[in-house]
Coordinates of N, CA, C and O in Angstrom, one line a residue:
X1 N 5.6 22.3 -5.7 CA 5.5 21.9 -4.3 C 6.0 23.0 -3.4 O 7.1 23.6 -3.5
X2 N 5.1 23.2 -2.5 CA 5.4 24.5 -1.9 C 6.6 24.1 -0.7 O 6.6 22.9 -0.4
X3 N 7.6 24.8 -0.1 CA 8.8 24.5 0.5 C 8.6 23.7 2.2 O 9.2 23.0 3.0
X4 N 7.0 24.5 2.3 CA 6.4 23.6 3.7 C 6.2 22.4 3.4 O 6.3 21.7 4.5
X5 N 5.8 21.6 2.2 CA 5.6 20.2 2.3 C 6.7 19.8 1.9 O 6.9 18.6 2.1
X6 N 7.9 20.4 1.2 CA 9.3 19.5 1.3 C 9.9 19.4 2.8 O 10.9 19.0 3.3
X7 N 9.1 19.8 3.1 CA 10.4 19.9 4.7 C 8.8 19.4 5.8 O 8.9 19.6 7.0
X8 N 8.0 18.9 5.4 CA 7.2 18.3 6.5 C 7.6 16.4 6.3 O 7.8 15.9 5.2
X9 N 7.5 15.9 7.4 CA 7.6 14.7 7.5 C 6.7 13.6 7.0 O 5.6 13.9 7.1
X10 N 6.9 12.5 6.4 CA 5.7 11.2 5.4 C 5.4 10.2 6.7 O 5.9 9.6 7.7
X11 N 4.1 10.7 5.9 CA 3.2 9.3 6.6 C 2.9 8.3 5.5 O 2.1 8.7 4.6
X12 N 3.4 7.0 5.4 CA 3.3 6.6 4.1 C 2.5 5.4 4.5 O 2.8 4.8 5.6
X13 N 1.3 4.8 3.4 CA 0.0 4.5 3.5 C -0.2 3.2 2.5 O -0.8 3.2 1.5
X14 N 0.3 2.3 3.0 CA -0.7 1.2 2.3 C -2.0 1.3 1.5 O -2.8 2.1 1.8
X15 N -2.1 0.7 0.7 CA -3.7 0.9 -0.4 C -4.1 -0.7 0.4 O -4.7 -0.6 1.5
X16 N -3.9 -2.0 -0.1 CA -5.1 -2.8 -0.2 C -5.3 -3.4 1.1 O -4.3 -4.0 1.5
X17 N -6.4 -3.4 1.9 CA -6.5 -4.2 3.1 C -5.8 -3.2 4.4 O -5.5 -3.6 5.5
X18 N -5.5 -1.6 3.8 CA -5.0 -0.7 4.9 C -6.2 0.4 4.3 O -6.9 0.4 5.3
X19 N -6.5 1.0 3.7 CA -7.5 2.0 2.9 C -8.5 1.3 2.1 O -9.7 1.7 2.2
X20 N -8.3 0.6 1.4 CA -9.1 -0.5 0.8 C -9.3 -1.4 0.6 O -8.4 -2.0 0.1
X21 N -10.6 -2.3 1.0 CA -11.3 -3.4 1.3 C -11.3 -4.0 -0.1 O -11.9 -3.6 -1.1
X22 N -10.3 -5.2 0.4 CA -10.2 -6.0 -1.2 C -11.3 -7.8 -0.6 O -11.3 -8.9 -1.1
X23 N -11.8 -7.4 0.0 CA -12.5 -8.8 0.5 C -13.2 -9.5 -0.8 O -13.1 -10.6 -1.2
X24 N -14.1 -8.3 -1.3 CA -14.7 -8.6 -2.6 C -14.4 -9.5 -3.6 O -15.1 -10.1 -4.4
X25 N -12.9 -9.4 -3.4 CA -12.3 -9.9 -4.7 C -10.9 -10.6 -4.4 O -10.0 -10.8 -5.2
X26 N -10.9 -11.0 -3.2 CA -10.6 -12.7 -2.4 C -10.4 -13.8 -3.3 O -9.3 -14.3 -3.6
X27 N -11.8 -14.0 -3.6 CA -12.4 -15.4 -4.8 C -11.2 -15.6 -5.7 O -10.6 -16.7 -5.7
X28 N -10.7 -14.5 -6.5 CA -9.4 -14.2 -7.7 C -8.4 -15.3 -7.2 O -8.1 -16.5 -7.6
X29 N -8.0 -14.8 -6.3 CA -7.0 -15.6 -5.7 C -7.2 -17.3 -4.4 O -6.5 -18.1 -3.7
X30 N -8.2 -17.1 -4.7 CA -8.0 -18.9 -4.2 C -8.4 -20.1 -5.3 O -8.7 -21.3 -5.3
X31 N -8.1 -19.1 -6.2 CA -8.3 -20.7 -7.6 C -6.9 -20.8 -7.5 O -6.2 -20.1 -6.8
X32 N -6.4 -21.9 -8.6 CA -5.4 -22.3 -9.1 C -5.5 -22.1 -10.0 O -6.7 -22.2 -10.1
X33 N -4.8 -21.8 -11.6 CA -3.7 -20.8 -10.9 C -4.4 -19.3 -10.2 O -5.3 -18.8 -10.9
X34 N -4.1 -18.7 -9.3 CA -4.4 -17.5 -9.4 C -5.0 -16.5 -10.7 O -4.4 -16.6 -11.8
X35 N -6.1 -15.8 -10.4 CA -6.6 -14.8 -11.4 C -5.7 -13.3 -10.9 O -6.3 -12.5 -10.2
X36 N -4.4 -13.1 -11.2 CA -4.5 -11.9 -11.2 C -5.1 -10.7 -11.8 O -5.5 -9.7 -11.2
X37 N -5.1 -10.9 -13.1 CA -6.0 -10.1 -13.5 C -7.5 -9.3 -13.5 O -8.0 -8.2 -13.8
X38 N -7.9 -10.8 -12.7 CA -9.4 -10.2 -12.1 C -9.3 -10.0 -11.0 O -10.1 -9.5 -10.3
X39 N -7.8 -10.5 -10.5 CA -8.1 -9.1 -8.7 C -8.0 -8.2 -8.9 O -8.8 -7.4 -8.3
X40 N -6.8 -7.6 -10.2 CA -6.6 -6.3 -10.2 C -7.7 -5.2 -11.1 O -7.9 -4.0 -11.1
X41 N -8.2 -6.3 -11.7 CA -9.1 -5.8 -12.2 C -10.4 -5.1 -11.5 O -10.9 -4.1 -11.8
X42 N -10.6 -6.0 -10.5 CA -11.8 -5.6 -9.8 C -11.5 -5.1 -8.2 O -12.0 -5.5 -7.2
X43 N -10.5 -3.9 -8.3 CA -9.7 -2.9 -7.2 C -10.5 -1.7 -7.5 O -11.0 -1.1 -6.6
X44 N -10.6 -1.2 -8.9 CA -11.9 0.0 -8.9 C -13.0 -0.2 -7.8 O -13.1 0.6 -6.8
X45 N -13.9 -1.3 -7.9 CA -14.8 -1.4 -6.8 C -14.5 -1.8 -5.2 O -15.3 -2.3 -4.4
X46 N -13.3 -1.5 -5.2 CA -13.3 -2.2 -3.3 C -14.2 -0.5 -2.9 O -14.6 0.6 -3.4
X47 N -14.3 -1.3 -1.7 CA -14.8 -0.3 -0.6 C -13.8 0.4 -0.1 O -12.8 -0.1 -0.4
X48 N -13.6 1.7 0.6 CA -12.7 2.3 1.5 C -13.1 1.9 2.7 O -14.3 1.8 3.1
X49 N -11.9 1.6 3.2 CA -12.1 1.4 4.5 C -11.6 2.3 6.0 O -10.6 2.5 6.6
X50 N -13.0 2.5 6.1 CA -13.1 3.8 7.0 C -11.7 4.2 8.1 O -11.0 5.2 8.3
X51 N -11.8 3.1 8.8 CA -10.3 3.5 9.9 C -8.9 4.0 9.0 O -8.2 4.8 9.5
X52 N -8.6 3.5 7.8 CA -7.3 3.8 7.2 C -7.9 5.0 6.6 O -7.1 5.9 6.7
X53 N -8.9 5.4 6.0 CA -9.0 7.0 5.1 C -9.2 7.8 6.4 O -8.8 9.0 6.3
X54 N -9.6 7.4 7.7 CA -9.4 9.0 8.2 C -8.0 8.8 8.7 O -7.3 9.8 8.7
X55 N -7.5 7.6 9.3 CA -6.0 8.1 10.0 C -5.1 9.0 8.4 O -4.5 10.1 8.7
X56 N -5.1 8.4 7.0 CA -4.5 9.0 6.2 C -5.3 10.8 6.7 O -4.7 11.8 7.2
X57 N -6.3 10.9 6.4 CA -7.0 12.4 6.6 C -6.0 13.6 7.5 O -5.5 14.8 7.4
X58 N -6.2 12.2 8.8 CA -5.7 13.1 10.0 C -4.4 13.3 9.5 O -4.0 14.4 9.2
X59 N -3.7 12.3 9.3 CA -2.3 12.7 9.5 C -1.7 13.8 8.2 O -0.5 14.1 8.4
X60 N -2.2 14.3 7.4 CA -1.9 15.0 6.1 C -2.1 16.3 6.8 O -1.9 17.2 6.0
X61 N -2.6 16.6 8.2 CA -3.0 17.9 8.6 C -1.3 18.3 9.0 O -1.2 19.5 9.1
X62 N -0.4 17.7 9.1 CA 1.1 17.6 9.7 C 2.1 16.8 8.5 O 3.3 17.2 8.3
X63 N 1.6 16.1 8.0 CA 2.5 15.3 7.3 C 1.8 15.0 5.4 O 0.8 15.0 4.7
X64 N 3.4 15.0 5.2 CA 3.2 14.7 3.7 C 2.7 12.8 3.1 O 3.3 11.8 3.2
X65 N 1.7 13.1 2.7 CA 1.2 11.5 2.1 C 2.0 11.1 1.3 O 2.0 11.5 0.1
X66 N 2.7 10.2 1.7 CA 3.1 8.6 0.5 C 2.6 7.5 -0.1 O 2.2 8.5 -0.7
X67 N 2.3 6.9 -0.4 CA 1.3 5.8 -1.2 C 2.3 4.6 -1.6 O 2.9 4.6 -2.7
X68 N 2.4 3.5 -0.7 CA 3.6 2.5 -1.1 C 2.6 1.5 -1.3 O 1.9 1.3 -0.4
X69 N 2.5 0.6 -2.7 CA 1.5 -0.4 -2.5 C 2.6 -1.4 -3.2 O 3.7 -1.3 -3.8
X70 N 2.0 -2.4 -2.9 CA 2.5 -3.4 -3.9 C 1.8 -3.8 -5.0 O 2.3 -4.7 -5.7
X71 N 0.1 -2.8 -5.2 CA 0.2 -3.0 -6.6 C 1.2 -2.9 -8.0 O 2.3 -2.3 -8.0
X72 N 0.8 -3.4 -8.9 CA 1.6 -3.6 -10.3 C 1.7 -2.1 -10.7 O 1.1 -1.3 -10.0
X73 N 2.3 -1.6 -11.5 CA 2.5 -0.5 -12.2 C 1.1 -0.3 -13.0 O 0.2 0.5 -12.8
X74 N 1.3 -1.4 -13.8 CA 0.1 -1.4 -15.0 C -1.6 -0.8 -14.1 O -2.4 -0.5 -14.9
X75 N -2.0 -0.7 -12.9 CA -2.6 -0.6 -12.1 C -2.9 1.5 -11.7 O -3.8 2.3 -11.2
X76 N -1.8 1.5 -12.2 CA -1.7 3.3 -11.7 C -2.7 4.2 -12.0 O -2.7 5.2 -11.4
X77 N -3.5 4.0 -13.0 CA -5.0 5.0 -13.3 C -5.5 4.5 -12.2 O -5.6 5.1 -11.2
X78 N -6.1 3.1 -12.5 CA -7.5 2.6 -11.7 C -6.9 3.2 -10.3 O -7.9 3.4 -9.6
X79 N -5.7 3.4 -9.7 CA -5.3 3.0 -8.2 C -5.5 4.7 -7.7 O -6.2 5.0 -6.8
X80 N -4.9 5.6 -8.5 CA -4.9 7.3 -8.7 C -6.6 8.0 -8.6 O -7.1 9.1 -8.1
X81 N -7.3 6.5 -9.6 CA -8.4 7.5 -9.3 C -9.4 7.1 -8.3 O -10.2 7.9 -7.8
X82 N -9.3 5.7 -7.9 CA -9.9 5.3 -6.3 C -9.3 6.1 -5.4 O -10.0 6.4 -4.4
X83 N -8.1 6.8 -5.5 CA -7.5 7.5 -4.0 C -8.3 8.8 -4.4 O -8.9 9.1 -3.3
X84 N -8.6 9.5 -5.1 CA -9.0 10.3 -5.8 C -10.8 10.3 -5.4 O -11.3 11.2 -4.8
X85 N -11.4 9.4 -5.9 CA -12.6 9.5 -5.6 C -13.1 9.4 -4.4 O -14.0 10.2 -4.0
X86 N -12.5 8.6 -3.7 CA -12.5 8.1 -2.1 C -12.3 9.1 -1.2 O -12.7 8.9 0.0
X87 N -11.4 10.5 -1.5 CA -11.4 11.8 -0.9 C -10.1 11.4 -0.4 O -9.8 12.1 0.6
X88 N -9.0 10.6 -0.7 CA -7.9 10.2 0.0 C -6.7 12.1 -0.6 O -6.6 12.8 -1.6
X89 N -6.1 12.2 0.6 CA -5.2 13.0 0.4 C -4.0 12.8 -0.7 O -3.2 11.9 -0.7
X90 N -4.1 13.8 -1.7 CA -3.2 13.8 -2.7 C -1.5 14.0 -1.8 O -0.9 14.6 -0.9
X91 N -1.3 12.6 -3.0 CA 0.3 11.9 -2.3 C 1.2 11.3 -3.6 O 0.6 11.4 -4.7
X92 N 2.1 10.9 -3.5 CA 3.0 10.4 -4.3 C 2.6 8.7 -4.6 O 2.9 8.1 -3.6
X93 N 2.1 8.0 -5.4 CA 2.0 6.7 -5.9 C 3.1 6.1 -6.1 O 3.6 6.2 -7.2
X94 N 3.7 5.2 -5.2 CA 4.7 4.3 -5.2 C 4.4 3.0 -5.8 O 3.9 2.2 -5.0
X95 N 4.6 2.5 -7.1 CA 4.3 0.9 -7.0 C 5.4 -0.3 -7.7 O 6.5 -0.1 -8.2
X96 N 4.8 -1.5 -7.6 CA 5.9 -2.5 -7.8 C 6.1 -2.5 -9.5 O 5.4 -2.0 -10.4
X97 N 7.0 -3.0 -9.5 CA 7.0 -2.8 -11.2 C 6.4 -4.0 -11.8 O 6.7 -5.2 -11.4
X98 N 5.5 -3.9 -12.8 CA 5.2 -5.0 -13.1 C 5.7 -6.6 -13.9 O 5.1 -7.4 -14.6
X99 N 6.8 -6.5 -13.2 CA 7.9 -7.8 -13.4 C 7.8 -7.9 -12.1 O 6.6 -8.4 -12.0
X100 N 8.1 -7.7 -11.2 CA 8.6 -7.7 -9.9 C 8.3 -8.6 -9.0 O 7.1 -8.5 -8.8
X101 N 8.8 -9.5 -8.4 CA 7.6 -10.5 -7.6 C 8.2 -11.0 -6.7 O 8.0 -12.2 -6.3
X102 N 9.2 -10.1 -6.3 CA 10.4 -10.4 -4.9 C 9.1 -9.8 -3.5 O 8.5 -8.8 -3.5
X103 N 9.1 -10.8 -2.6 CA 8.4 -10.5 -1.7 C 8.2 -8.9 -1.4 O 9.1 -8.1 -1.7
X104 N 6.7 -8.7 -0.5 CA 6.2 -7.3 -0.2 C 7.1 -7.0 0.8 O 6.8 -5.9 1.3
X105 N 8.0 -7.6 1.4 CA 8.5 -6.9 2.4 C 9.9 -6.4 2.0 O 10.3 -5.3 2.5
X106 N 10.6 -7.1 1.0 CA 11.6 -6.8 0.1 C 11.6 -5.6 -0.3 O 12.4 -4.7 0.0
X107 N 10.7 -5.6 -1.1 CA 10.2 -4.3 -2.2 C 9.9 -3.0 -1.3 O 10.6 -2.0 -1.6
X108 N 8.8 -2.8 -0.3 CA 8.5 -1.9 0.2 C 9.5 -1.0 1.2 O 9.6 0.2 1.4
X109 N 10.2 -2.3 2.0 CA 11.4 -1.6 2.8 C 12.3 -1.2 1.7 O 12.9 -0.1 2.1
X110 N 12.8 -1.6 0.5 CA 13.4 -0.5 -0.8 C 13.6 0.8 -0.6 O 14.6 1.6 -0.4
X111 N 11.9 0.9 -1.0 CA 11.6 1.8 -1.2 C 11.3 3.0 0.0 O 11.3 4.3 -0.1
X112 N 11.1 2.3 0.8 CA 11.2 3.0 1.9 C 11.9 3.6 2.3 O 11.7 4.8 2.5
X113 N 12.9 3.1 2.6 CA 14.7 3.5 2.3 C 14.9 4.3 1.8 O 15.6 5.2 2.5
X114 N 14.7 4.5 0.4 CA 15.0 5.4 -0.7 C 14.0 6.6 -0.5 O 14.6 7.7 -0.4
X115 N 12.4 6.6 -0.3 CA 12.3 8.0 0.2 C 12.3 8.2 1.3 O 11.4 9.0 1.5
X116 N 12.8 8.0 2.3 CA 13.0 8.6 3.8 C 14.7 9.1 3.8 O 15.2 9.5 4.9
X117 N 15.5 8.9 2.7 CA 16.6 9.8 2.3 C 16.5 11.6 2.5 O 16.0 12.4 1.8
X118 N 17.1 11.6 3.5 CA 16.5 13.1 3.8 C 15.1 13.6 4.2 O 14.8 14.8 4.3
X119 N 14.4 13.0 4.4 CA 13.3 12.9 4.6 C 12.8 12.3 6.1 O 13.0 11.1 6.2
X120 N 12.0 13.0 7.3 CA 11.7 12.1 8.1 C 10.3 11.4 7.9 O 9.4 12.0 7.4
X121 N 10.2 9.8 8.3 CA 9.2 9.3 8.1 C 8.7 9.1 8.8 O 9.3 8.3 9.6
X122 N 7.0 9.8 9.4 CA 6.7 10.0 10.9 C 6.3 8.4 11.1 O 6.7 7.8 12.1
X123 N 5.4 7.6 10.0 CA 4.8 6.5 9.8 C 4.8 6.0 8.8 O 4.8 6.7 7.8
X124 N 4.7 4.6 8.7 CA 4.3 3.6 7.9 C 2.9 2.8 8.3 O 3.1 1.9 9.2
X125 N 2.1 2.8 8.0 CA 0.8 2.0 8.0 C 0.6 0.7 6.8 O 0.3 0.9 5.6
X126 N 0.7 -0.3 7.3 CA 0.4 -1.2 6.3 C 0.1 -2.3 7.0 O 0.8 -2.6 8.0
X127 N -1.3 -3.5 6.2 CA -1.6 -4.5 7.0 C -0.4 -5.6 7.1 O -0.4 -6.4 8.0
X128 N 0.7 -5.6 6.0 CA 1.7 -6.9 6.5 C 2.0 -6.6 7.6 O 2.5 -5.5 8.0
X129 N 1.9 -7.8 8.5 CA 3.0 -8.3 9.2 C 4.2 -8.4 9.1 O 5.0 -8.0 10.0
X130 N 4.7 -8.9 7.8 CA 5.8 -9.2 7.3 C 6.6 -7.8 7.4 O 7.7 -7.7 7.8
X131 N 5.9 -6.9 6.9 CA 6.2 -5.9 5.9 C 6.4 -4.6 7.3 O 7.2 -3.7 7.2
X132 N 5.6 -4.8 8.3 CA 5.8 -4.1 9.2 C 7.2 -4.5 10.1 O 8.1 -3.7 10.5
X133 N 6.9 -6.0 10.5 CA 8.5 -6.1 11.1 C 9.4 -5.7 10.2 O 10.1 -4.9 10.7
X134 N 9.5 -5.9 9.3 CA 10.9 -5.3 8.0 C 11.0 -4.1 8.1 O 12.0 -3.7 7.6
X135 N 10.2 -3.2 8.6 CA 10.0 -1.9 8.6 C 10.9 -1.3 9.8 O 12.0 -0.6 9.7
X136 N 10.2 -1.8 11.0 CA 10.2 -1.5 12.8 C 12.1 -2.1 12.6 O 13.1 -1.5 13.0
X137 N 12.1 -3.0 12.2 CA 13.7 -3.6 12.7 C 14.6 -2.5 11.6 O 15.8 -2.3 11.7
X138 N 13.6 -2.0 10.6 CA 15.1 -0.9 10.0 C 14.8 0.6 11.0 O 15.4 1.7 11.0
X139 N 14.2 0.3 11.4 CA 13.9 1.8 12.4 C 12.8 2.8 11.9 O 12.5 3.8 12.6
X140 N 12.1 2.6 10.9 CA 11.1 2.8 11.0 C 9.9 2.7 12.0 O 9.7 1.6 12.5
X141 N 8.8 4.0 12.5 CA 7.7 3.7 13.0 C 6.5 3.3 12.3 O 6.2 3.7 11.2
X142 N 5.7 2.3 13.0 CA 4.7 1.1 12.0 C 3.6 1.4 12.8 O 3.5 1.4 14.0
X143 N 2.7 1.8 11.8 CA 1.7 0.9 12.7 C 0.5 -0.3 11.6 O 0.2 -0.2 10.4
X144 N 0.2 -1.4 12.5 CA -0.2 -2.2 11.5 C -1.6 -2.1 11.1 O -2.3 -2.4 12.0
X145 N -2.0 -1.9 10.4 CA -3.3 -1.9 9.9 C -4.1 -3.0 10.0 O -3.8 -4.0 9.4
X146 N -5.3 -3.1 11.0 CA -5.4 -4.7 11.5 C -7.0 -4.7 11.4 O -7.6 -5.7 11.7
X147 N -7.6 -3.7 10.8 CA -9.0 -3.3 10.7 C -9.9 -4.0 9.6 O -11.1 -4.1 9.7
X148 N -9.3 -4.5 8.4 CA -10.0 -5.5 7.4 C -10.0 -6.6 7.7 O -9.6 -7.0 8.8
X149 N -10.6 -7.6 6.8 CA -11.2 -9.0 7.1 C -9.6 -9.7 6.8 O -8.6 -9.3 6.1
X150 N -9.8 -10.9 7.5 CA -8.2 -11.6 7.5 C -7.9 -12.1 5.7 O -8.8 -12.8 5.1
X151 N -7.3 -11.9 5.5 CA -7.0 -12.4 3.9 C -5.8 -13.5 3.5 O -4.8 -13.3 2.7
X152 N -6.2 -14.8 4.3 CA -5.0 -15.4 3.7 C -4.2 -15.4 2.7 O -3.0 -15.2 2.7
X153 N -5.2 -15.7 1.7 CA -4.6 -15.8 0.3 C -3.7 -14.6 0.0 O -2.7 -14.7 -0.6
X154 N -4.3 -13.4 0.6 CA -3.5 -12.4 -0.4 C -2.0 -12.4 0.4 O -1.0 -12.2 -0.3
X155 N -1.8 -12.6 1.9 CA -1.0 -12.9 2.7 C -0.2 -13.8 1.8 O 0.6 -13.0 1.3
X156 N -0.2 -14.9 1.4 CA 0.3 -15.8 0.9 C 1.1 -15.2 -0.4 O 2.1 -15.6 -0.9
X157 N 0.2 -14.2 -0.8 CA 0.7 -14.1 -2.6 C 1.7 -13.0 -2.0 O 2.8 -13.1 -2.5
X158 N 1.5 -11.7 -0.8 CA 2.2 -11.0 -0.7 C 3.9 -11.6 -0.4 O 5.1 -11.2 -0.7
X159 N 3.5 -12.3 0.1 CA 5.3 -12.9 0.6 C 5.5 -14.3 0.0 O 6.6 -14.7 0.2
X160 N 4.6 -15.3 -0.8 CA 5.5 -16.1 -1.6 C 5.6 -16.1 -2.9 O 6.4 -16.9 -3.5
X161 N 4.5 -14.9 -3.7 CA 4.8 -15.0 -5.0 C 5.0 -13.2 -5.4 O 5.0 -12.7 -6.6
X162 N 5.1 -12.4 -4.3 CA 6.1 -11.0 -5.0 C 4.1 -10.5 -6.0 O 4.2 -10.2 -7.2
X163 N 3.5 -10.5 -5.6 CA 2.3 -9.9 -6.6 C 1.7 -9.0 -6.2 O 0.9 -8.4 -7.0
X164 N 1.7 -8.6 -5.0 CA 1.0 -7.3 -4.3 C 1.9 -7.0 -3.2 O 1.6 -6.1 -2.4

């Protein structure tokens, strides 16, 4: 890593419903019990979603890309090579561990925390609500990602069952 990108500032980037259009695969999650596996299964085919790949674009002209998702670990090929195919700027892959299922707002301000240690964080982009106020009140700058289709369900799994 060359010494100009240790010392430039993160713009760190939500994946699902901030860069990628998980609408497709909705359905997973409004049975009972939940299909995780066939949400996560079927994240290779989301769409990119245009407003989040160029603000990530733009902002990598100045800043270093982070990648905080609340996907599972077990997820890290398929998630590496959608950012990859999609033309997304090469960044650091952040994800939840696959035990983990303490709310997305829990988890991500973590982590957050932990790399903005010496580090300034110009932004945070991510569709939670949740996850942005948790952000803005630690002093972090947010902006919310409000450009995909509304996703109850995943809303729901993000903050009451800790799964994305």
């Amino acid at each position: 890593m060359s010494e100009r990108a240790d010392r430039r500032p993160l713009a760190v980037f939500d994946i699902d419903n901030t860069l990628a259009d998980t609408d497709h695969r909705q359905h997973f999650l409004e049975r009972r019990p939940r299909d995780w596996d066939g949400f996560f299964g079927a994240a290779p085919a989301d769409p990119p979603l245009a407003r989040g790949v160029a603000l990530a674009v733009e902002r990598a002209a100045d800043s270093e890309i982070v990648y905080l998702t609340g996907r599972p670990e077990r997820c890290r090929a398929d998630t590496e090579e959608w950012l990859t195919r999609h033309g997304l700027p090469e960044g650091r892959v952040w994800m939840r561990g696959n035990q983990d299922r303490r709310p997305a707002r829990t988890t991500k301000l973590e982590v957050l925390r932990r790399i903005a240690r010496g580090r300034e964080v110009r932004v945070l982009v991510d569709d939670d609500e949740l996850v942005c106020q948790a952000a803005r009140a630690a002093g972090f700058p947010v902006v919310l990602a409000n450009w995909a289709a509304d996703a109850p369900e995943l809303k729901a799994a993000q903050e009451g069952e800790g799964r994305t």
